[in-house]
């Protein structure tokens, strides 16, 4: 296991994290993901963490980094499928996932992304609400 | 790592295989997947194997089993993202993945599934072409 697959779904990229992350895998993912955003012109990144039973500060920082990098490349990041226990742990650890949006599942995450990249009818540039 | 996540995408389910499969994991996947097909009424299953560098007879049989079970539950299966080396190995091993459809990537797999479940305009029941 040397890399995490990145699936293209229309204007979005989907990453499913299933394995324990370690430094090199996280760096590879950041490299691959930023390259894919540039190649495909993706406007959004969905990161599914539904199988993660635990999120430590390393994963939390990695998610925040990916969100920041994507934002610079004009893509929004949504973390989906978080387990209740993970949310509890994150708050107890004092990790607020600053700048990272979340949604209950992939479908809702896609709706969130679609709403965020579609300009409002009333003339304002973006329908996105900043976290 | 005790289970493989199954993501719902509209009428389809998406499974990304990233880890080495062993007996129990394969059984858990079959259980989870068939349950999810029944729960969600999914019409199609996409299995992404883009990170697999090698497919042996065990994985080949598992994919064929999943396709057969899904078919009985009225869902079609498409395997996507196969590496060229995997295709070569499969043929050399004499594994033809009978009854399993393939597509180059998730997007094409979704198009294939959409075409397969949409009735033809000319009056025939299904647009699907059996493999």
Short mmCIF file of C-alpha atoms in Angstrom, two decimals:
data_model
loop_
_atom_site.label_atom_id
_atom_site.label_comp_id
_atom_site.label_asym_id
_atom_site.label_seq_id
_atom_site.Cartn_x
_atom_site.Cartn_y
_atom_site.Cartn_z
CA UNK A 1 0.00 0.00 0.00
CA UNK A 2 1.96 3.00 -1.23
CA UNK A 3 -0.72 5.41 -2.34
CA UNK A 4 -4.34 6.35 -1.84
CA UNK A 5 -6.50 6.39 -4.97
CA UNK A 6 -8.07 9.65 -6.10
CA UNK A 7 -11.27 9.16 -8.08
CA UNK A 8 -12.62 11.78 -10.42
CA UNK A 9 -16.37 12.35 -10.21
CA UNK A 10 -17.33 15.13 -12.60
CA UNK A 11 -15.90 18.39 -11.28
CA UNK A 12 -14.91 16.79 -7.99
CA UNK A 13 -12.24 14.45 -6.71
CA UNK A 14 -13.03 11.74 -4.19
CA UNK A 15 -10.50 10.32 -1.76
CA UNK A 16 -11.40 7.44 0.55
CA UNK A 17 -9.03 7.02 3.46
CA UNK A 18 -9.05 3.40 4.60
CA UNK A 19 -5.59 2.77 5.90
CA UNK A 20 -3.50 4.06 8.74
CA UNK A 21 -1.81 7.21 7.57
CA UNK A 22 1.89 7.66 8.09
CA UNK A 23 4.15 10.55 7.12
CA UNK A 24 5.13 9.37 3.67
CA UNK A 25 1.63 8.27 2.69
CA UNK A 26 0.25 11.66 3.78
CA UNK A 27 2.91 13.49 1.75
CA UNK A 28 2.23 11.29 -1.29
CA UNK A 29 -1.48 12.00 -0.96
CA UNK A 30 -0.87 15.77 -0.78
CA UNK A 31 1.39 15.59 -3.85
CA UNK A 32 -1.00 13.41 -5.85
CA UNK A 33 -4.06 15.41 -4.89
CA UNK A 34 -2.61 18.83 -5.72
CA UNK A 35 -1.35 17.46 -9.06
CA UNK A 36 -4.76 15.99 -9.86
CA UNK A 37 -6.52 19.26 -8.98
CA UNK A 38 -4.28 21.12 -11.43
CA UNK A 39 -4.57 18.44 -14.15
CA UNK A 40 -8.33 18.10 -13.96
CA UNK A 41 -9.29 21.62 -12.93
CA UNK A 42 -11.37 20.09 -10.14
CA UNK A 43 -13.47 22.53 -8.11
CA UNK A 44 -13.95 20.34 -5.08
CA UNK A 45 -12.36 17.55 -3.04
CA UNK A 46 -14.35 15.03 -1.00
CA UNK A 47 -12.44 13.11 1.67
CA UNK A 48 -14.28 10.11 3.07
CA UNK A 49 -13.12 9.05 6.53
CA UNK A 50 -16.05 6.74 7.34
CA UNK A 51 -13.81 3.79 8.19
CA UNK A 52 -11.52 5.74 10.50
CA UNK A 53 -12.32 4.82 14.10
CA UNK A 54 -9.91 7.39 15.42
CA UNK A 55 -8.48 10.68 14.21
CA UNK A 56 -5.35 11.94 15.93
CA UNK A 57 -3.64 15.29 15.62
CA UNK A 58 -1.57 14.00 12.69
CA UNK A 59 -4.63 13.17 10.59
CA UNK A 60 -6.35 16.36 11.74
CA UNK A 61 -3.40 18.44 10.58
CA UNK A 62 -3.21 16.53 7.29
CA UNK A 63 -6.90 17.23 6.58
CA UNK A 64 -6.43 20.91 7.38
CA UNK A 65 -3.33 21.05 5.14
CA UNK A 66 -5.14 19.42 2.24
CA UNK A 67 -8.01 21.89 2.65
CA UNK A 68 -5.59 24.84 2.63
CA UNK A 69 -3.68 23.60 -0.42
CA UNK A 70 -6.90 22.89 -2.30
CA UNK A 71 -8.26 26.32 -1.47
CA UNK A 72 -5.19 27.97 -2.98
CA UNK A 73 -5.79 25.89 -6.12
CA UNK A 74 -9.45 27.06 -6.18
CA UNK A 75 -10.96 23.79 -4.97
CA UNK A 76 -13.07 23.41 -1.85
CA UNK A 77 -12.64 20.51 0.55
CA UNK A 78 -15.38 18.62 2.38
CA UNK A 79 -14.67 15.82 4.85
CA UNK A 80 -17.49 13.28 4.84
CA UNK A 81 -18.58 10.23 6.82
CA UNK A 82 -17.09 11.11 10.18
CA UNK A 83 -17.99 8.62 12.92
CA UNK A 84 -19.64 10.07 16.04
CA UNK A 85 -16.77 8.83 18.20
CA UNK A 86 -14.30 10.67 15.97
CA UNK A 87 -16.20 13.94 16.39
CA UNK A 88 -16.13 13.47 20.16
CA UNK A 89 -12.41 12.73 20.15
CA UNK A 90 -11.62 15.73 17.96
CA UNK A 91 -13.38 18.11 20.33
CA UNK A 92 -11.81 16.50 23.39
CA UNK A 93 -8.38 16.84 21.76
CA UNK A 94 -9.11 20.48 21.03
CA UNK A 95 -8.83 19.88 17.25
CA UNK A 96 -11.52 21.95 15.57
CA UNK A 97 -10.52 21.12 11.97
CA UNK A 98 -10.33 24.82 11.23
CA UNK A 99 -11.14 25.63 7.60
CA UNK A 100 -12.41 22.12 6.89
CA UNK A 101 -16.08 21.66 6.03
CA UNK A 102 -17.87 18.46 6.86
CA UNK A 103 -20.94 16.61 5.62
CA UNK A 104 -22.67 13.48 6.80
CA UNK A 105 -22.03 11.42 3.67
CA UNK A 106 -20.69 11.67 0.12
CA UNK A 107 -24.05 12.65 -1.36
CA UNK A 108 -24.54 15.55 1.04
CA UNK A 109 -20.91 16.55 0.56
CA UNK A 110 -21.47 16.71 -3.20
CA UNK A 111 -24.58 18.85 -2.72
CA UNK A 112 -22.57 21.17 -0.48
CA UNK A 113 -19.82 21.45 -3.09
CA UNK A 114 -22.28 21.99 -5.93
CA UNK A 115 -23.99 24.77 -3.97
CA UNK A 116 -20.62 26.28 -3.11
CA UNK A 117 -19.32 26.51 -6.67
CA UNK A 118 -22.58 27.65 -8.28
CA UNK A 119 -22.98 31.43 -8.41
CA UNK A 120 -26.13 32.73 -6.72
CA UNK A 121 -29.05 33.81 -8.85
CA UNK A 122 -29.32 37.09 -6.96
CA UNK A 123 -26.06 38.33 -8.42
CA UNK A 124 -23.56 37.66 -5.65
CA UNK A 125 -20.48 35.84 -6.84
CA UNK A 126 -20.68 32.69 -4.73
CA UNK A 127 -23.28 30.74 -2.85
CA UNK A 128 -20.62 29.48 -0.49
CA UNK A 129 -20.82 30.25 3.20
CA UNK A 130 -17.36 30.37 4.68
CA UNK A 131 -16.81 28.14 7.68
CA UNK B 1 -8.74 -2.34 9.11
CA UNK B 2 -11.80 -4.53 9.47
CA UNK B 3 -14.09 -3.36 6.71
CA UNK B 4 -14.13 -1.64 3.36
CA UNK B 5 -16.32 1.47 3.12
CA UNK B 6 -19.27 1.47 0.73
CA UNK B 7 -20.21 4.93 -0.50
CA UNK B 8 -23.62 5.73 -1.88
CA UNK B 9 -23.64 7.89 -5.00
CA UNK B 10 -27.22 8.39 -6.13
CA UNK B 11 -28.54 5.06 -7.40
CA UNK B 12 -25.11 3.46 -7.25
CA UNK B 13 -22.74 2.17 -4.62
CA UNK B 14 -19.00 2.76 -4.84
CA UNK B 15 -16.42 0.49 -3.29
CA UNK B 16 -12.72 1.36 -3.42
CA UNK B 17 -10.44 -1.57 -2.72
CA UNK B 18 -7.14 -0.32 -1.33
CA UNK B 19 -5.95 -3.03 0.99
CA UNK B 20 -4.88 -6.62 0.61
CA UNK B 21 -7.98 -8.76 0.67
CA UNK B 22 -8.12 -11.76 2.93
CA UNK B 23 -10.92 -14.26 3.47
CA UNK B 24 -12.71 -12.51 6.30
CA UNK B 25 -12.47 -9.07 4.74
CA UNK B 26 -13.89 -10.43 1.48
CA UNK B 27 -16.79 -12.09 3.33
CA UNK B 28 -17.47 -8.90 5.30
CA UNK B 29 -17.50 -6.93 2.06
CA UNK B 30 -19.96 -9.35 0.45
CA UNK B 31 -22.22 -9.16 3.50
CA UNK B 32 -22.07 -5.38 3.78
CA UNK B 33 -22.54 -4.86 0.08
CA UNK B 34 -25.56 -7.12 -0.32
CA UNK B 35 -27.15 -5.52 2.77
CA UNK B 36 -26.54 -2.05 1.39
CA UNK B 37 -28.00 -2.98 -2.00
CA UNK B 38 -31.19 -4.15 -0.29
CA UNK B 39 -31.35 -1.15 2.10
CA UNK B 40 -30.75 1.49 -0.55
CA UNK B 41 -32.34 -0.19 -3.56
CA UNK B 42 -29.14 0.51 -5.48
CA UNK B 43 -29.18 -0.39 -9.17
CA UNK B 44 -25.44 -0.53 -9.68
CA UNK B 45 -22.15 -1.26 -7.93
CA UNK B 46 -18.83 0.30 -8.93
CA UNK B 47 -15.71 -1.42 -7.66
CA UNK B 48 -12.53 0.62 -8.02
CA UNK B 49 -9.33 -1.44 -8.11
CA UNK B 50 -7.00 1.29 -9.39
CA UNK B 51 -4.51 0.82 -6.55
CA UNK B 52 -4.28 -2.95 -6.91
CA UNK B 53 -0.98 -3.83 -8.56
CA UNK B 54 -1.89 -7.47 -8.72
CA UNK B 55 -5.09 -9.48 -8.91
CA UNK B 56 -4.88 -13.15 -8.04
CA UNK B 57 -7.47 -15.86 -8.41
CA UNK B 58 -8.86 -15.07 -4.95
CA UNK B 59 -9.66 -11.45 -5.85
CA UNK B 60 -10.88 -12.51 -9.28
CA UNK B 61 -13.31 -14.98 -7.72
CA UNK B 62 -14.43 -12.41 -5.17
CA UNK B 63 -15.21 -9.88 -7.91
CA UNK B 64 -17.16 -12.50 -9.86
CA UNK B 65 -19.07 -13.50 -6.70
CA UNK B 66 -19.98 -9.90 -5.92
CA UNK B 67 -21.19 -9.44 -9.50
CA UNK B 68 -23.35 -12.58 -9.28
CA UNK B 69 -24.86 -11.64 -5.92
CA UNK B 70 -25.56 -8.10 -7.08
CA UNK B 71 -27.20 -9.36 -10.26
CA UNK B 72 -29.60 -11.50 -8.23
CA UNK B 73 -30.45 -8.36 -6.22
CA UNK B 74 -31.08 -6.45 -9.47
CA UNK B 75 -27.89 -4.39 -9.37
CA UNK B 76 -25.22 -4.39 -12.04
CA UNK B 77 -21.51 -4.47 -11.23
CA UNK B 78 -18.74 -2.60 -13.03
CA UNK B 79 -15.07 -2.96 -12.10
CA UNK B 80 -13.18 0.26 -12.81
CA UNK B 81 -9.61 1.51 -12.84
CA UNK B 82 -7.83 -1.72 -13.70
CA UNK B 83 -4.08 -1.28 -14.21
CA UNK B 84 -2.70 -2.54 -17.53
CA UNK B 85 -0.44 -5.01 -15.70
CA UNK B 86 -3.46 -6.46 -13.91
CA UNK B 87 -5.27 -7.05 -17.20
CA UNK B 88 -2.19 -8.85 -18.54
CA UNK B 89 -1.91 -11.00 -15.42
CA UNK B 90 -5.60 -11.91 -15.50
CA UNK B 91 -5.38 -13.17 -19.06
CA UNK B 92 -2.13 -15.03 -18.39
CA UNK B 93 -3.75 -16.69 -15.37
CA UNK B 94 -6.73 -17.65 -17.50
CA UNK B 95 -9.09 -15.56 -15.34
CA UNK B 96 -11.57 -13.87 -17.67
CA UNK B 97 -13.69 -12.23 -14.93
CA UNK B 98 -16.76 -13.85 -16.45
CA UNK B 99 -19.91 -11.81 -15.90
CA UNK B 100 -17.98 -8.78 -14.66
CA UNK B 101 -18.07 -5.61 -16.71
CA UNK B 102 -15.19 -3.20 -16.70
CA UNK B 103 -14.69 0.48 -17.44
CA UNK B 104 -11.58 2.65 -17.57
CA UNK B 105 -12.51 4.90 -14.65
CA UNK B 106 -15.36 5.73 -12.27
CA UNK B 107 -16.91 8.30 -14.59
CA UNK B 108 -17.10 5.88 -17.51
CA UNK B 109 -18.35 3.17 -15.20
CA UNK B 110 -21.16 5.43 -14.07
CA UNK B 111 -22.08 6.20 -17.67
CA UNK B 112 -22.13 2.48 -18.40
CA UNK B 113 -24.40 1.83 -15.41
CA UNK B 114 -26.70 4.73 -16.28
CA UNK B 115 -27.05 3.43 -19.83
CA UNK B 116 -27.64 -0.09 -18.54
CA UNK B 117 -30.49 0.82 -16.19
CA UNK B 118 -32.26 3.27 -18.50
CA UNK B 119 -34.90 1.66 -20.71
CA UNK B 120 -34.33 2.16 -24.44
CA UNK B 121 -36.52 4.64 -26.30
CA UNK B 122 -37.24 2.10 -29.04
CA UNK B 123 -39.32 0.01 -26.67
CA UNK B 124 -36.94 -2.75 -25.64
CA UNK B 125 -36.83 -3.29 -21.90
CA UNK B 126 -33.16 -2.54 -21.21
CA UNK B 127 -30.32 -0.71 -22.85
CA UNK B 128 -27.89 -3.14 -21.29
CA UNK B 129 -25.70 -5.29 -23.48
CA UNK B 130 -24.80 -8.48 -21.69
CA UNK B 131 -21.10 -9.22 -21.48
#
